[in-house]
Amino acid sequence: MTGTLKKPQGDTATRRPRVMPDVTKAIASDIFSGRYPAGSSLPTENELGVEYSVSRTVIREALKVLAAKGLVLSRPRVGTIVCNEDDWNIIDPQVLAWHAPHALDDKLFDAILETRRAIEPLVAELAATRATLQEIADLEATWRGMAGAGEDLAAFSRSDIAFHQIVYAASHN
């Protein structure tokens, strides 16, 4: 089974993706899970079409999306090859969402922290000079949520995410 989509197993009828975004997500999930490791070839468009019960046009469009996000590279007479992780556009919102079930690796975590260290000082500076009174109040409320979370990691994370969203919005950039 890949992600939340079920694939055929024997004679058992299962739900399969019917539209291009679902197929794109399913193929991406197969890449992230290691079913198709870097450097390997994906099945042909015809084989993928049969696997997902969709047309070659749907597969072709899904592969174009994946190529635009750096996950695969399609070449005539060679086929579609899975790219190295370093080529993936991991900060793309869709790629990050697709990768989420597999995202708890140190390399991705370090990359996110590096990006935050580079961007957040400027964002905080802009927010400090541009935030509205409501945004300042909202920041204080989320800060209190983090401080009051104690050992509740889920509560802390919700407040932390909200805090950062408000800081970014308060930068008005």
C-alpha atoms as one frame of an Amber mdcrd trajectory, in Angstrom:
protein
   0.000   0.000   0.000   1.297   3.465  -0.871   0.320   6.469   1.219  -3.421
   6.555   1.629  -4.080   5.084  -1.792  -4.626   1.387  -2.123  -3.158  -0.518
  -4.995  -4.363  -3.790  -6.435  -3.420  -6.884  -4.469  -4.549 -10.122  -6.018
  -8.225 -10.253  -6.887  -9.264  -7.752  -4.219 -11.015  -4.689  -5.622  -9.523
  -1.520  -4.141  -9.974   2.215  -4.485  -7.601   3.702  -7.050  -6.884   7.301
  -7.865  -8.988   8.591 -10.730  -7.631  12.074 -11.260  -4.227  13.500 -12.047
  -3.512  15.083  -8.617  -4.139  11.755  -6.873  -1.933   9.907  -9.343   0.794
  12.539  -8.993   0.677  12.252  -5.208   0.719   8.432  -5.355   3.775   8.329
  -7.622   5.526  10.948  -5.463   4.769   8.866  -2.373   6.284   5.824  -4.068
   9.429   7.842  -4.733   9.640   9.178  -1.173   9.025   5.740   0.333  11.909
   4.263  -1.649   9.799   2.065  -3.904  11.492   3.933  -6.748  14.933   4.976
  -5.455  17.089   7.703  -6.986  18.501   6.648 -10.344  15.858   3.997 -10.946
  13.415   4.027 -13.824   9.706   4.397 -13.284   7.451   1.940 -15.070   6.390
   3.033 -18.555   3.450   5.381 -19.029   1.381   2.413 -20.194   2.302   0.359
 -17.115   1.544   3.258 -14.765  -1.747   3.830 -16.577  -2.731   0.216 -15.996
  -1.602   0.339 -12.356  -3.733   3.422 -11.623  -6.511   2.698 -14.142  -6.063
   6.042 -15.852  -5.159   7.176 -19.341  -1.637   7.801 -20.580  -2.579  11.487
 -20.755  -3.183  11.550 -16.987   0.137   9.773 -16.382   1.952  12.123 -18.744
   0.556  15.190 -16.950   1.408  13.722 -13.532   4.982  13.071 -14.666   5.255
  16.656 -15.952   4.292  17.939 -12.497   6.831  15.645 -10.843   9.518  16.742
 -13.307   8.782  20.417 -12.637   9.310  19.724  -8.929  12.627  17.956  -9.531
  11.505  14.448  -8.586  11.892  12.838 -11.999  13.576  13.453 -15.318  12.023
  12.165 -18.535  14.236  11.448 -21.512  13.321  10.110 -24.931  14.368   6.478
 -25.440  15.465   6.281 -21.783  12.201   6.761 -19.916  11.499   8.507 -16.648
  14.287   8.398 -14.071  13.952   9.267 -10.392  16.194  12.221  -9.509  18.510
  12.426  -6.514  17.050  13.959  -3.341  19.306  16.988  -3.757  17.408  17.845
  -6.953  13.970  17.748  -5.308  12.294  21.083  -4.723  11.614  20.147  -1.116
  10.371  23.604  -0.112   7.591  23.421  -2.707   4.370  23.194  -0.652   3.084
  20.180  -2.596   6.380  18.327  -2.406   6.606  19.022   1.307   3.033  17.788
   1.825   3.646  14.648  -0.254   6.922  14.029   1.559   5.414  14.584   5.038
   4.850  10.892   5.889   8.529  10.257   5.086   9.867  13.631   6.242  11.337
  12.782   9.587  14.829  12.323   8.251  17.742  14.370   9.554  18.705  15.755
   6.143  15.293  17.340   5.544  15.095  18.612   9.117  18.540  20.238   8.772
  17.561  21.822   5.436  14.424  23.326   6.950  16.382  24.694   9.911  18.997
  26.217   7.591  16.270  27.940   5.604  14.598  29.222   8.757  17.911  30.546
  10.118  18.486  32.446   6.888  15.002  33.909   6.483  13.493  34.369   9.931
  15.756  37.181  11.233  14.664  39.399   8.325  11.024  38.343   8.720  11.148
  39.124  12.449  12.731  42.527  11.778  10.034  43.408   9.244   7.278  42.153
  11.558   8.681  44.229  14.425   8.298  47.404  12.371   5.127  46.567  10.434
   2.869  44.480  12.696  -0.572  45.783  13.526  -1.822  45.898  17.107  -3.978
  42.831  16.384  -0.980  40.902  15.045   1.033  41.814  18.151  -1.812  40.580
  20.356  -2.058  37.387  18.306   1.706  36.834  18.644   1.473  37.234  22.398
  -1.422  34.755  22.565   0.488  32.130  20.576   3.628  32.746  22.649   1.554
  32.149  25.795   0.237  28.970  24.174   3.794  27.719  23.664   4.819  28.707
  27.201   1.763  27.017  28.698   2.031  23.805  26.688   4.354  22.173  29.186
   5.079  18.608  28.046   2.207  18.596  25.526   4.176  18.515  22.261   1.051
  18.704  20.086  -0.197  21.836  21.866   3.254  23.415  21.674   3.516  22.610
  17.950   0.089  24.109  17.186   1.038  27.336  18.955   4.509  27.379  17.375
   3.085  26.978  13.878   0.504  29.704  14.515   3.223  31.975  15.937   5.377
  31.618  12.837   2.420  32.111  10.514   1.557  35.335  12.304   5.168  36.572
  12.240   5.372  35.942   8.493   2.011  37.654   7.905   3.019  40.561  10.167
   6.077  41.206   7.982   3.607  42.305   5.275   6.016  41.123   2.636
